[in-house]
Amino acid sequence: MDEFELIRRYFAELTPLADDVALGIGDDCALLRPAPGMELAVTTDACIAGRHFPESTAPADIGWKTLAVNLSDLAAMGAEPRWFTLALSLPQPDETWLAGFAQGLGELAARYGVVLVGGDTTRGSLSVTITAMGQLPAGQALRRSGAKPGDRICVTGTLGDGALALGRLSLESDSDEDLYLRQRLNRPVPRVEAGLILRGIANAAIDLSDGLAGDLGHLLAASGVGAEIKGTLPMSPAFERLAPRTAKRRLQLHGGDDYELCISLPAAHVNAARALLSQHQIALTDIGEVTSQPGLFEVDQAGLRRPIDAQGYRHFA
Ligand code: ADP
Ligand code: MG
């Protein structure tokens, strides 16, 4: 099977075309038609075997997750996901692998109606790079830089599941709780609906890929503010039961792979935001407050204030 046969078999018809695709796979470029008055939101994430996912990850999970992490970035800007390209590097054209990969990728693409419009296919060690594109009304993107002193810091969903799942992979447990945690690690659901809802409500947003402390730190730095985190962070029942007591806080603050949204919004809007998100079965938890003093701190039950080391995952550290 050569490269062109591979593209034809697995990718040319992976997703149905849409009205806003003038030309899809097959020419030198795709031609896209963003709606009038809209801005394009563009993001790229590379996923490399052994670095971003264990070599043993099921191909369908790799397909799902590499698109999911890109859609999560679009969600964090409040963009509606529309199109994506796929640059695939493979050691050999393994048909079982390709069929599984295409199945997982196509499943998530169908969920949001995003269209695969092009890509590149090469021989090499396994890596998957997706560029995802979305649209949003010009000037309305949720940026990292809009947080204001007095805002509340809120997160969607629960934190720590992905990092706990990763740490437990070698146990090979198939308990209901481990299955739940692995689903959260391998099949994260990007918070697309939440991003669209929050676009008119939040002052700033970021998606949590490298851990709350580091990612929230980026948002605070971009906004020139600080924050105080108070109380326990939202956790799933599986996390609550299986995470060692002494590791919970670390996993929730510094573990990656959450793909939840962290937002800064005026206190007066928290209840409205929570009500809107609950219509999509997405929880929103208020975890603290934006301060004019820079830095990230946690305040314990006794009112003691401690700095949180904001170090997230770094590739070249
Ligand atoms: P070029 O030589 O112009 O780069 P290619 O031979 O690499 O074109 O690709 C042929 C067509 O197939 C192009 O339209 C390209 O976008 C598309 N394509 C290549 N690889 C993939 C892939 N993995 N997924 C989707 N489309 C792809
Ligand atoms: Mg090419």
Coordinates of C-alpha atoms and ligand atoms in Angstrom, one line a residue:
M1 CA 0.0 0.0 0.0
D2 CA 1.6 3.3 -1.0
E3 CA 0.9 6.7 0.6
F4 CA -1.9 7.6 -1.9
E5 CA -3.7 4.3 -1.4
L6 CA -3.4 4.8 2.4
I7 CA -4.9 8.3 2.2
R8 CA -7.7 7.1 -0.1
R9 CA -8.5 4.1 2.1
Y10 CA -8.4 5.6 5.6
F11 CA -8.7 9.4 5.4
A12 CA -10.2 10.7 2.1
E13 CA -13.8 9.8 3.3
L14 CA -13.3 9.8 7.0
T15 CA -15.6 12.8 7.6
P16 CA -18.5 14.0 5.4
L17 CA -17.9 17.3 3.6
A18 CA -19.7 20.5 4.7
D19 CA -20.9 23.7 3.0
D20 CA -18.0 25.6 4.4
V21 CA -15.5 23.3 2.7
A22 CA -15.0 24.5 -0.9
L23 CA -12.3 21.9 -1.6
G24 CA -11.2 19.0 0.7
I25 CA -8.6 16.3 0.5
G26 CA -6.9 15.7 -2.9
D27 CA -5.5 19.0 -4.2
D28 CA -2.4 21.0 -3.1
C29 CA -4.5 22.9 -0.5
A30 CA -7.9 22.7 1.0
L31 CA -10.2 25.7 0.4
L32 CA -12.3 26.8 3.4
R33 CA -15.1 29.3 3.8
P34 CA -15.3 30.8 7.2
A35 CA -18.7 32.5 7.7
P36 CA -18.7 36.3 7.1
G37 CA -17.7 38.3 10.1
M38 CA -16.0 35.4 11.7
E39 CA -12.4 35.1 12.9
L40 CA -10.4 31.9 12.3
A41 CA -9.0 30.2 15.4
V42 CA -6.1 27.9 14.6
T43 CA -4.1 25.5 16.8
T44 CA -1.6 22.7 16.4
D45 CA -0.6 19.9 18.7
A46 CA 1.9 17.1 18.0
C47 CA 1.5 13.8 19.8
I48 CA 4.6 11.6 19.8
A49 CA 4.5 7.9 20.8
G50 CA 6.4 7.3 24.1
R51 CA 6.2 11.0 25.0
H52 CA 2.5 12.1 24.8
F53 CA 1.0 8.6 24.9
P54 CA 2.4 5.2 26.0
E55 CA 3.5 3.0 23.0
S56 CA 0.8 0.5 24.1
T57 CA -2.1 2.9 23.7
A58 CA -4.9 1.5 21.6
P59 CA -4.8 3.1 18.1
A60 CA -8.5 4.2 18.3
D61 CA -7.6 6.0 21.6
I62 CA -4.7 7.7 19.9
G63 CA -7.0 8.9 17.1
W64 CA -9.6 10.2 19.5
K65 CA -7.1 11.9 21.9
T66 CA -5.0 13.7 19.3
L67 CA -8.1 15.4 17.9
A68 CA -9.5 16.0 21.4
V69 CA -6.4 17.9 22.7
N70 CA -6.7 20.2 19.6
L71 CA -10.5 20.7 20.1
S72 CA -9.8 21.5 23.7
D73 CA -7.6 24.4 22.6
L74 CA -10.4 25.7 20.4
A75 CA -12.8 25.3 23.3
A76 CA -10.6 27.4 25.5
M77 CA -10.9 30.3 23.0
G78 CA -14.6 29.9 22.7
A79 CA -14.3 28.8 19.0
E80 CA -16.7 26.6 17.2
P81 CA -14.6 23.7 15.7
R82 CA -14.9 23.3 12.0
W83 CA -11.9 21.8 10.2
F84 CA -8.7 19.9 10.8
T85 CA -5.6 18.6 9.0
L86 CA -3.6 15.5 9.9
A87 CA 0.2 15.1 9.6
L88 CA 0.9 11.4 10.2
S89 CA 4.3 9.7 10.5
L90 CA 4.2 5.9 10.7
P91 CA 7.0 3.3 10.8
Q92 CA 5.0 1.1 8.4
P93 CA 1.5 1.1 6.9
D94 CA 0.0 -1.3 9.5
E95 CA -3.6 -1.8 8.4
T96 CA -4.9 -2.9 11.8
W97 CA -3.4 0.2 13.4
L98 CA -4.7 2.5 10.7
A99 CA -8.2 1.1 10.8
G100 CA -8.3 1.6 14.6
F101 CA -6.8 5.0 14.5
A102 CA -9.2 6.2 11.8
Q103 CA -12.1 4.8 13.7
G104 CA -11.3 6.7 16.9
L105 CA -10.5 9.9 15.1
G106 CA -13.7 9.7 13.0
E107 CA -15.8 9.1 16.1
L108 CA -14.8 12.3 17.8
A109 CA -14.8 14.3 14.5
A110 CA -18.4 13.1 13.9
R111 CA -19.4 14.2 17.4
Y112 CA -18.6 17.9 16.6
G113 CA -19.1 17.8 12.8
V114 CA -15.5 18.8 12.1
V115 CA -14.1 18.0 8.7
L116 CA -10.7 16.5 7.8
V117 CA -9.6 18.7 4.9
G118 CA -6.0 17.6 4.3
G119 CA -2.7 16.5 5.8
D120 CA 0.6 14.8 5.1
T121 CA 1.7 11.2 5.3
T122 CA 5.3 10.1 5.8
R123 CA 7.3 7.2 7.0
G124 CA 9.0 7.7 10.4
S125 CA 8.6 7.0 14.1
L126 CA 5.0 7.2 15.2
S127 CA 3.7 10.7 15.6
V128 CA 0.4 12.4 14.9
T129 CA 0.1 16.1 14.4
I130 CA -3.3 17.7 14.1
T131 CA -4.0 21.3 13.2
A132 CA -7.6 22.2 14.1
M133 CA -9.4 25.3 12.9
G134 CA -12.6 26.9 14.3
Q135 CA -14.5 30.1 13.9
L136 CA -15.9 32.7 16.2
P137 CA -17.4 36.2 15.9
A138 CA -14.5 38.7 15.3
G139 CA -13.1 40.2 18.5
Q140 CA -15.0 37.8 20.9
A141 CA -12.3 35.2 21.5
L142 CA -11.7 34.2 25.1
R143 CA -8.1 35.0 25.8
R144 CA -5.7 34.3 28.6
S145 CA -5.1 37.9 29.2
G146 CA -8.5 39.2 30.4
A147 CA -8.6 38.2 34.1
K148 CA -9.4 41.0 36.5
P149 CA -8.8 41.4 40.3
G150 CA -12.0 40.3 42.1
D151 CA -12.9 37.7 39.4
R152 CA -13.7 34.2 40.5
I153 CA -11.5 31.3 39.2
C154 CA -13.7 28.4 38.1
V155 CA -12.9 25.0 36.6
T156 CA -15.2 22.6 34.6
G157 CA -15.5 19.0 35.5
T158 CA -13.0 17.3 37.9
L159 CA -9.2 17.4 38.2
G160 CA -6.6 14.7 38.5
D161 CA -8.3 11.7 36.7
G162 CA -5.9 11.6 33.8
A163 CA -2.7 11.8 35.9
L164 CA -4.0 9.1 38.3
A165 CA -5.0 6.9 35.4
L166 CA -1.5 7.2 33.9
G167 CA 0.1 6.3 37.2
R168 CA -2.1 3.2 37.5
L169 CA -1.7 1.8 33.9
S170 CA 0.9 -0.8 35.0
L171 CA -1.6 -2.2 37.6
E172 CA -3.7 -3.5 34.6
S173 CA -6.8 -3.3 36.8
D174 CA -10.2 -3.4 35.1
S175 CA -12.3 -2.3 38.1
D176 CA -15.1 0.1 37.2
E177 CA -13.1 2.9 38.7
D178 CA -10.0 2.2 36.7
L179 CA -12.1 1.9 33.5
Y180 CA -13.6 5.3 34.3
L181 CA -10.1 6.8 34.9
R182 CA -8.7 5.3 31.7
Q183 CA -11.6 6.7 29.7
R184 CA -10.7 10.1 31.1
L185 CA -7.1 9.7 30.1
N186 CA -7.6 8.1 26.7
R187 CA -10.9 9.6 25.6
P188 CA -11.0 13.1 27.0
V189 CA -14.2 15.0 25.9
P190 CA -13.1 18.5 24.9
R191 CA -15.3 21.2 26.6
V192 CA -16.5 22.6 23.3
E193 CA -20.0 23.5 24.5
A194 CA -18.7 25.1 27.6
G195 CA -16.3 27.3 25.6
L196 CA -19.1 28.5 23.4
I197 CA -21.3 29.3 26.4
L198 CA -18.6 31.0 28.3
R199 CA -17.5 33.2 25.4
G200 CA -19.9 36.0 26.4
I201 CA -19.5 35.5 30.1
A202 CA -15.9 34.9 31.1
N203 CA -13.0 37.4 31.1
A204 CA -10.3 34.8 30.4
A205 CA -9.9 31.1 29.8
I206 CA -7.3 28.4 29.3
D207 CA -7.6 24.7 28.9
L208 CA -5.9 22.4 31.4
S209 CA -3.4 20.2 29.6
D210 CA -0.3 20.4 31.8
G211 CA -1.8 20.7 35.3
L212 CA -3.9 23.4 37.0
A213 CA -1.0 25.2 38.8
G214 CA 1.1 25.7 35.6
D215 CA -1.8 26.4 33.3
L216 CA -3.6 28.8 35.6
G217 CA -0.1 30.4 36.2
H218 CA 0.0 31.1 32.4
L219 CA -3.4 32.8 32.5
L220 CA -2.5 34.9 35.6
A221 CA 0.8 35.9 34.0
A222 CA -0.9 36.9 30.8
S223 CA -3.4 39.0 32.7
G224 CA -0.8 40.6 35.1
V225 CA -2.7 39.3 38.2
G226 CA -2.5 36.6 40.8
A227 CA -4.9 34.3 42.5
E228 CA -5.8 32.6 45.8
I229 CA -7.2 29.0 45.7
K230 CA -9.3 27.9 48.5
G231 CA -10.8 24.6 49.6
T232 CA -10.8 21.2 48.0
L233 CA -10.6 20.9 44.2
P234 CA -13.4 19.0 42.4
M235 CA -12.7 15.3 42.1
S236 CA -14.5 12.3 40.6
P237 CA -15.7 9.5 42.9
A238 CA -13.1 7.2 41.2
F239 CA -10.3 9.7 42.0
E240 CA -11.5 10.2 45.5
R241 CA -11.4 6.4 46.2
L242 CA -8.2 5.4 44.3
A243 CA -5.9 8.4 44.7
P244 CA -3.6 8.0 47.7
R245 CA -4.5 10.5 50.3
T246 CA -1.1 12.1 50.3
A247 CA -1.0 12.4 46.5
K248 CA -4.4 13.9 45.8
R249 CA -3.4 17.5 46.0
R250 CA -0.3 17.0 43.9
L251 CA -2.2 15.1 41.2
Q252 CA -4.9 17.7 41.1
L253 CA -2.5 20.7 41.0
H254 CA 0.3 19.4 38.9
G255 CA -1.0 16.3 37.0
G256 CA -1.6 16.9 33.3
D257 CA -4.2 15.5 30.9
D258 CA -7.3 17.0 32.5
Y259 CA -8.6 18.9 29.4
E260 CA -11.0 20.9 31.5
L261 CA -11.4 24.6 31.1
C262 CA -10.2 27.0 33.8
I263 CA -11.8 30.4 33.5
S264 CA -11.8 33.8 35.2
L265 CA -15.2 35.5 35.4
P266 CA -16.9 38.3 37.3
A267 CA -18.4 37.0 40.6
A268 CA -21.8 38.2 39.5
H269 CA -21.8 35.8 36.5
V270 CA -20.8 32.5 38.3
N271 CA -24.3 31.3 39.0
A272 CA -25.6 32.1 35.5
A273 CA -22.5 30.3 34.0
R274 CA -23.1 27.3 36.2
A275 CA -26.8 27.1 35.3
L276 CA -26.0 27.2 31.6
L277 CA -23.3 24.6 31.8
S278 CA -25.5 22.3 33.8
Q279 CA -27.8 22.0 30.8
H280 CA -24.9 20.2 29.2
Q281 CA -24.1 18.1 32.3
I282 CA -20.9 20.1 32.8
A283 CA -20.1 21.0 36.4
L284 CA -18.5 24.3 37.2
T285 CA -16.7 24.7 40.5
D286 CA -15.5 28.0 42.0
I287 CA -12.0 27.4 43.3
G288 CA -10.7 30.8 44.2
E289 CA -10.3 34.5 43.5
V290 CA -8.2 36.7 41.3
T291 CA -5.9 39.2 43.2
S292 CA -4.0 42.2 42.0
Q293 CA -0.9 40.9 43.8
P294 CA 0.8 38.5 41.4
G295 CA 1.5 34.8 42.2
L296 CA -0.6 31.8 42.9
F297 CA -1.4 30.9 46.5
E298 CA -3.5 28.4 48.4
V299 CA -5.3 29.3 51.5
D300 CA -6.0 26.4 54.0
Q301 CA -8.9 26.0 56.4
A302 CA -6.9 27.8 59.1
G303 CA -6.6 30.8 56.8
L304 CA -2.9 30.2 56.2
R305 CA -1.6 31.4 52.8
R306 CA 1.1 29.4 51.0
P307 CA 2.6 29.9 47.5
I308 CA 1.9 27.1 45.0
D309 CA 4.8 26.2 42.8
A310 CA 3.4 26.9 39.3
Q311 CA 5.7 24.4 37.5
G312 CA 3.7 22.4 34.9
Y313 CA 5.1 19.9 32.5
R314 CA 8.0 21.3 30.5
H315 CA 9.7 19.6 27.6
F316 CA 13.1 21.1 27.8
A317 CA 13.5 21.5 31.6
Ligands
ADP1 P1 1.4 17.3 -1.6 O1 2.5 16.6 -2.4 O2 0.8 18.5 -2.3 O3 1.9 17.7 -0.2 P2 0.3 14.9 -0.7 O4 0.7 13.9 -1.7 O5 1.1 15.0 0.5 O6 0.2 16.3 -1.4 O7 -1.2 14.7 -0.3 C1 -2.2 14.5 -1.3 C2 -3.5 15.0 -0.7 O8 -3.9 14.2 0.4 C3 -3.5 16.4 -0.2 O9 -4.7 17.0 -0.5 C4 -3.3 16.3 1.3 O10 -3.8 17.3 2.0 C5 -4.0 15.0 1.6 N1 -3.4 14.2 2.7 C6 -2.2 13.7 2.8 N2 -2.0 13.0 3.9 C7 -3.2 13.0 4.6 C8 -3.7 12.5 5.8 N3 -3.0 11.8 6.6 N4 -5.0 12.8 6.1 C9 -5.7 13.6 5.3 N5 -5.3 14.1 4.2 C10 -4.1 13.8 3.8
MG2 MG 2.5 16.2 1.3

